[in-house]
Short mmCIF file of C-alpha atoms in Angstrom, two decimals:
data_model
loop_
_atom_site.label_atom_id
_atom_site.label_comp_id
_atom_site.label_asym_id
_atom_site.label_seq_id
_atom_site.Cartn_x
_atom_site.Cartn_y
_atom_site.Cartn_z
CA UNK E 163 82.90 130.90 101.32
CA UNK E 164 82.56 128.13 98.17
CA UNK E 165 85.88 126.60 100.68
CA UNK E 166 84.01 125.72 103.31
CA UNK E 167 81.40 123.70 101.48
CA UNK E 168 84.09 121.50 99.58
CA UNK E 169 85.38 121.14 103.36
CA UNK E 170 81.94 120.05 104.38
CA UNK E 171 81.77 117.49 101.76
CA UNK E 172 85.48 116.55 102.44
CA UNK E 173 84.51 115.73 105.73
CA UNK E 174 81.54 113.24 104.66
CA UNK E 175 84.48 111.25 103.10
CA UNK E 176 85.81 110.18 106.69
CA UNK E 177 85.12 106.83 107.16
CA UNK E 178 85.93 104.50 110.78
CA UNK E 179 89.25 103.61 109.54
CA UNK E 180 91.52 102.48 112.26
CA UNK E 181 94.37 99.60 113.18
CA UNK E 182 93.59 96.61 114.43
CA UNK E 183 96.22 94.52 116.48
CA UNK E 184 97.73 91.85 114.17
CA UNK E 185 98.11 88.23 114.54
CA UNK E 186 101.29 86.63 115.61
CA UNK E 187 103.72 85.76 113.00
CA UNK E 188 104.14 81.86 112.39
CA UNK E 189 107.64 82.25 111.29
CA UNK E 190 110.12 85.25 112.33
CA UNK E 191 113.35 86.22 112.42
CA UNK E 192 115.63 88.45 115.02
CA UNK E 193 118.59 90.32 113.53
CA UNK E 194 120.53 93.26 115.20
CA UNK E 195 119.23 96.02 113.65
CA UNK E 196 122.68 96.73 112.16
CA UNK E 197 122.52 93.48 110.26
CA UNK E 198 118.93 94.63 109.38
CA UNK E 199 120.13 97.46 107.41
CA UNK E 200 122.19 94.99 105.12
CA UNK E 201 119.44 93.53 103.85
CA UNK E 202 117.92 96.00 100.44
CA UNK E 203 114.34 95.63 101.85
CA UNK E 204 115.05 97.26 105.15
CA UNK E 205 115.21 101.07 105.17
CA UNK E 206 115.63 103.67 107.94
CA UNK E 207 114.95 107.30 107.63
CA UNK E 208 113.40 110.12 109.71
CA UNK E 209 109.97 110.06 107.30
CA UNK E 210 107.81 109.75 110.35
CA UNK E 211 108.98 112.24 112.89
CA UNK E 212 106.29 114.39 114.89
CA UNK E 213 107.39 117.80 114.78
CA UNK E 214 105.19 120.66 116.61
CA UNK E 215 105.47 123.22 119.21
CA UNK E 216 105.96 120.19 121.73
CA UNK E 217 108.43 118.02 119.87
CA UNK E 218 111.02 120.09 117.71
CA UNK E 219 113.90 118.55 115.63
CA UNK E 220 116.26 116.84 117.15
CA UNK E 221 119.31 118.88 117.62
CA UNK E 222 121.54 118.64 114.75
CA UNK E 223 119.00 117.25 112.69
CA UNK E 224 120.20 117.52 109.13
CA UNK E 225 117.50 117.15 106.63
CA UNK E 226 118.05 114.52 103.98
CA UNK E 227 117.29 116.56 100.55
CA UNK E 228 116.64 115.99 96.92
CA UNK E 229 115.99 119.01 94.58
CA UNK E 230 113.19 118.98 91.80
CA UNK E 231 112.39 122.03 89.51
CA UNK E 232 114.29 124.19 92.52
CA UNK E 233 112.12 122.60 95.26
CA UNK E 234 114.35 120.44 97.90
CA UNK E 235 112.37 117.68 99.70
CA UNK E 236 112.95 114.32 100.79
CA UNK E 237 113.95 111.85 98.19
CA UNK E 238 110.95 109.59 99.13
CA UNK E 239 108.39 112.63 97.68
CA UNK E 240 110.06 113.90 94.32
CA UNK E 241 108.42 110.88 92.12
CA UNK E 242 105.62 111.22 94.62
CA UNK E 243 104.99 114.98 94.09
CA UNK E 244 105.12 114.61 90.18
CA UNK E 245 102.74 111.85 90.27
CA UNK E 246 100.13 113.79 92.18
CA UNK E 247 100.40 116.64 90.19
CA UNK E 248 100.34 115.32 87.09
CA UNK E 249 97.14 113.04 88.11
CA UNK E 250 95.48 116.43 89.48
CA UNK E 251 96.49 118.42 85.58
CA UNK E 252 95.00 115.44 83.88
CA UNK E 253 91.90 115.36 86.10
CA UNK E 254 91.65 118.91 86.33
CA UNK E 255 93.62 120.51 83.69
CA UNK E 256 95.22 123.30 86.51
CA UNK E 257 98.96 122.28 87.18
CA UNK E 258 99.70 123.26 90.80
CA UNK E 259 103.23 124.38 92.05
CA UNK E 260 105.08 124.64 95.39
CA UNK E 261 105.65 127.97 96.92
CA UNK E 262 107.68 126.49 100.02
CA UNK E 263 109.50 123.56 100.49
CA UNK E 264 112.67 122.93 102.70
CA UNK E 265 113.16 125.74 104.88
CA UNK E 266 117.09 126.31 106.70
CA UNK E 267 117.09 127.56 110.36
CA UNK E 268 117.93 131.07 109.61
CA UNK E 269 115.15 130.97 106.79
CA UNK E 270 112.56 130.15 109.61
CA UNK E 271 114.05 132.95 112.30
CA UNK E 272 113.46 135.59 109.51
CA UNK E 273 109.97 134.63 108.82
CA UNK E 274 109.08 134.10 112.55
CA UNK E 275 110.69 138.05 112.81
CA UNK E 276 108.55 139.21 109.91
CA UNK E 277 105.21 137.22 110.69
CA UNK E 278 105.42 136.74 114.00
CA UNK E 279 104.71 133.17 116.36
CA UNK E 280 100.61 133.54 115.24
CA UNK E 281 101.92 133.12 111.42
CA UNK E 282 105.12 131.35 111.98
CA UNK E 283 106.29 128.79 114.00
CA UNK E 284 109.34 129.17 116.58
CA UNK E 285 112.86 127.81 114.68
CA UNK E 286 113.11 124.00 114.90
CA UNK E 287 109.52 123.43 114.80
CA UNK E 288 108.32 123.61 111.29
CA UNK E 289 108.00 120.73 109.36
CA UNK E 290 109.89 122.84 106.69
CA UNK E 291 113.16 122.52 108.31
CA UNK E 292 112.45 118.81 108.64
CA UNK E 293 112.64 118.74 104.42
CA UNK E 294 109.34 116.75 104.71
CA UNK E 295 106.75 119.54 103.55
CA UNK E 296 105.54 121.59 100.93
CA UNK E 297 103.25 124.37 100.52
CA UNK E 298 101.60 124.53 97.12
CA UNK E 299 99.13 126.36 95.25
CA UNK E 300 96.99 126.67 91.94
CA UNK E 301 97.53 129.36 89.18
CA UNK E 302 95.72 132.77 91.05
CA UNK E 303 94.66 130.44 94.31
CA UNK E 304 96.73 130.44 96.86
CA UNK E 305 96.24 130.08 100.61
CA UNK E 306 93.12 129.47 101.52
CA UNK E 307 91.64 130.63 98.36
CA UNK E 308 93.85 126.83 96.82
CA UNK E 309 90.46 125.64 97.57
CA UNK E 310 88.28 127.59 95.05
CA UNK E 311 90.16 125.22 92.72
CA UNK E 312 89.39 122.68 91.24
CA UNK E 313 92.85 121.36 91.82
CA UNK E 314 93.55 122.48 95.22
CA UNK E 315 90.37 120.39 95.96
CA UNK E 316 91.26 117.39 94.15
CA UNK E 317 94.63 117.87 96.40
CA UNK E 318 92.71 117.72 99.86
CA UNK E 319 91.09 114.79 98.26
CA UNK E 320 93.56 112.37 96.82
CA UNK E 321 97.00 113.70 98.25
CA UNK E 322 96.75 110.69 101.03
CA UNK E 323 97.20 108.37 97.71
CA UNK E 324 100.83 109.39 97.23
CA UNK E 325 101.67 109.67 100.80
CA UNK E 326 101.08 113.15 101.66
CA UNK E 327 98.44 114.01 104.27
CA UNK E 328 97.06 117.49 104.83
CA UNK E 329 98.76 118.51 108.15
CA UNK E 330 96.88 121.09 109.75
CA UNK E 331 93.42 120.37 109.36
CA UNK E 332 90.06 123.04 110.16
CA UNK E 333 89.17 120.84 113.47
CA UNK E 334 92.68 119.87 114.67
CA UNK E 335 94.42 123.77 115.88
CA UNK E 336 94.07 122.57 119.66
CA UNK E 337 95.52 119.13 119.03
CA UNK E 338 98.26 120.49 116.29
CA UNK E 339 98.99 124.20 117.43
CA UNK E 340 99.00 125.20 114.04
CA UNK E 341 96.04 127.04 112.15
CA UNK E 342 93.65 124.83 109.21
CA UNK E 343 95.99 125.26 106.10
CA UNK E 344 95.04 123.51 103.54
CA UNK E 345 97.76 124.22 101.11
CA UNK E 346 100.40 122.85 103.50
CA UNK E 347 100.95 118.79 102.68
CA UNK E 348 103.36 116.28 104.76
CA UNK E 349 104.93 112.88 103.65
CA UNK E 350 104.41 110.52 105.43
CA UNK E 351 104.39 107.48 102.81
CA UNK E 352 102.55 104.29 102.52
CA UNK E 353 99.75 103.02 104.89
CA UNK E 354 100.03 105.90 107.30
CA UNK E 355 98.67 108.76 104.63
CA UNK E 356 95.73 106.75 104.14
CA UNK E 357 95.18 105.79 107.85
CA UNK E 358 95.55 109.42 108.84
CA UNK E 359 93.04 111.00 106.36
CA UNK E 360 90.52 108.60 106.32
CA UNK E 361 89.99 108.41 110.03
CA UNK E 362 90.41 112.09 110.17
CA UNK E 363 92.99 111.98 113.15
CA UNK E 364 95.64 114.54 113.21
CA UNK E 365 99.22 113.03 113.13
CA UNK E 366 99.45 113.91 116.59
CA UNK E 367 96.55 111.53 117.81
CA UNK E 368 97.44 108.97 114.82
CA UNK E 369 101.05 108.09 116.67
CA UNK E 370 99.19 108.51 119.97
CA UNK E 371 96.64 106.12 119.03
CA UNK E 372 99.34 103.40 118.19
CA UNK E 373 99.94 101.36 121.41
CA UNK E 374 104.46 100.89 121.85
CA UNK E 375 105.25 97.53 121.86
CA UNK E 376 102.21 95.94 119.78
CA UNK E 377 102.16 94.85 116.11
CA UNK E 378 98.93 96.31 114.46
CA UNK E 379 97.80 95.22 110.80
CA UNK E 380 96.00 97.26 107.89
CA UNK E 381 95.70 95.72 104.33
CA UNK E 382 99.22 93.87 103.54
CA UNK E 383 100.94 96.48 106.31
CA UNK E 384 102.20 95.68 109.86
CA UNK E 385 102.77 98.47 111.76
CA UNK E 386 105.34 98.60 115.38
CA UNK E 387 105.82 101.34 117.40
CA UNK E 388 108.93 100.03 119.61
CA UNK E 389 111.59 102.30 121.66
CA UNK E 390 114.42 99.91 120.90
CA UNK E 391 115.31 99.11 118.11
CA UNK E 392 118.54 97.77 118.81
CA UNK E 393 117.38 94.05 117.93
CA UNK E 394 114.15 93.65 115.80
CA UNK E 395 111.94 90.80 115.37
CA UNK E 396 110.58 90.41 111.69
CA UNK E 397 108.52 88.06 109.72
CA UNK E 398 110.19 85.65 107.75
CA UNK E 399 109.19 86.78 104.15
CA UNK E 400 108.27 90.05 104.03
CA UNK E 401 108.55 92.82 100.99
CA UNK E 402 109.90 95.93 102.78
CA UNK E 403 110.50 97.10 105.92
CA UNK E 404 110.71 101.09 107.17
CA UNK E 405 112.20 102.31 109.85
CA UNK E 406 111.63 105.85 111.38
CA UNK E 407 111.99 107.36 114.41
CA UNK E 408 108.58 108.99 115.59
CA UNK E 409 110.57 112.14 117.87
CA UNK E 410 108.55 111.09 120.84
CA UNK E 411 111.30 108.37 122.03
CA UNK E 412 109.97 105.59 119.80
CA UNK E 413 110.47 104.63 115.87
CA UNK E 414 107.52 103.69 113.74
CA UNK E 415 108.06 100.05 111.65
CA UNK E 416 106.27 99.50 108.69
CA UNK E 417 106.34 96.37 106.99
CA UNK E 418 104.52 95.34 103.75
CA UNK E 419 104.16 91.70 103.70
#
């Protein structure tokens, strides 16, 4: 259908887009990581977590929530959300809405029961659950049918701009174990959205492709994948620095020099 030719021209988008190992920093500075978190410009959260049919939540994960218009999600994507929808109204002139957002445990069991595992995924798997997803749609298009929209196009398009990437995309079911769905979009902030859709890696192969232990550079971004994170090396001067664990036994560190 008209879908799959907007997908087609999606896909000429990709460009080679990819880290490249950074340059040592001339001045640093080693903190405990508890000392870290002191300092305003150093932030940990669980942003960047891989969860699939191979990594679930952590037990007792407990989502970290903010509601907007009804919709809980993670604080970091309220002011991101409204942005992106209001650019896509203003470009478009469809407003979009969310018809999922965070999902409880016994929320997921009962859709699992009434889907089944093709539709839904097992409990503690979903990226729901995690608070870090929504599903959205356009006025009379949603599912896959968000793409006969103007807006749900602009979405695949320009979501990776406010930190959202589309998770599930049409070549990525083997890697991801979920079906294409275009609808369904995943924060994962500032450089990574970008890195992720314009190489055209799923998340899975995106934290794969970052070697542990190496500090990689993109724009004004250094990027560490580390599994301790008891006592971290920083530059100097920097602007902000995230933490995030990545639920494979590492965190992710972003810092924006």
């Amino acid at each position: 259908g008209g879908w799959l030719l907007q997908l087609t021209r999606k896909y000429q988008l990709h460009e080679s887009l990819s880290l490249t190992p950074a340059e040592a920093f001339e001045n640093t500075d080693t903190k405990l990581l508890a000392e870290w978190l002191q300092d305003e410009r150093v932030t940990k959260d669980n942003t960047l977590i891989l969860v699939n049919l191979d990594y679930p939540l952590p037990e007792g994960y407990e989502a970290d929530l903010e509601e907007y218009n009804g919709a809980k999600m993670h604080p970091l994507m309220v002011q991101n959300y409204i942005a992106m929808r209001d650019t896509v109204q203003q470009k478009t002139g469809v407003r979009i809405y969310v018809s999922s957002d965070f999902r409880t445990a016994e929320k997921q069991a009962e859709l699992l029961e009434y889907y089944g595992p093709d539709r839904a995924a097992p409990v503690g798997c979903s990226e729901h659950e995690a608070g870090l997803s929504l599903d959205v749609y356009a006025p009379k298009h949603a599912s896959y049918s968000f793409l006969n929209s103007p807006a749900g196009r602009m979405v695949n398009r320009i979501c990776h701009e406010y930190g959202f990437i589309i998770r599930y995309e049409i070549d990525k079911t083997e890697v991801t174990g979920f079906d294409y769905e275009p609808w369904h979009l995943r924060y994962v902030g500032a450089p990574h959205a970008e890195l992720i859709a314009k190489s055209g890696l799923a998340y899975e192969e995106y934290i794969a492709s970052i070697t542990p232990e190496t500090w990689y550079a993109y724009e004004n971004y250094r990027i560490l994948r580390t599994n301790n994170i008891e006592e971290i090396t920083l530059p100097a001067n920097f602007i902000s620095c995230h933490i995030s664990p990545d639920n494979t036994g590492y965190y992710i560190v972003t810092v924006e020099l």
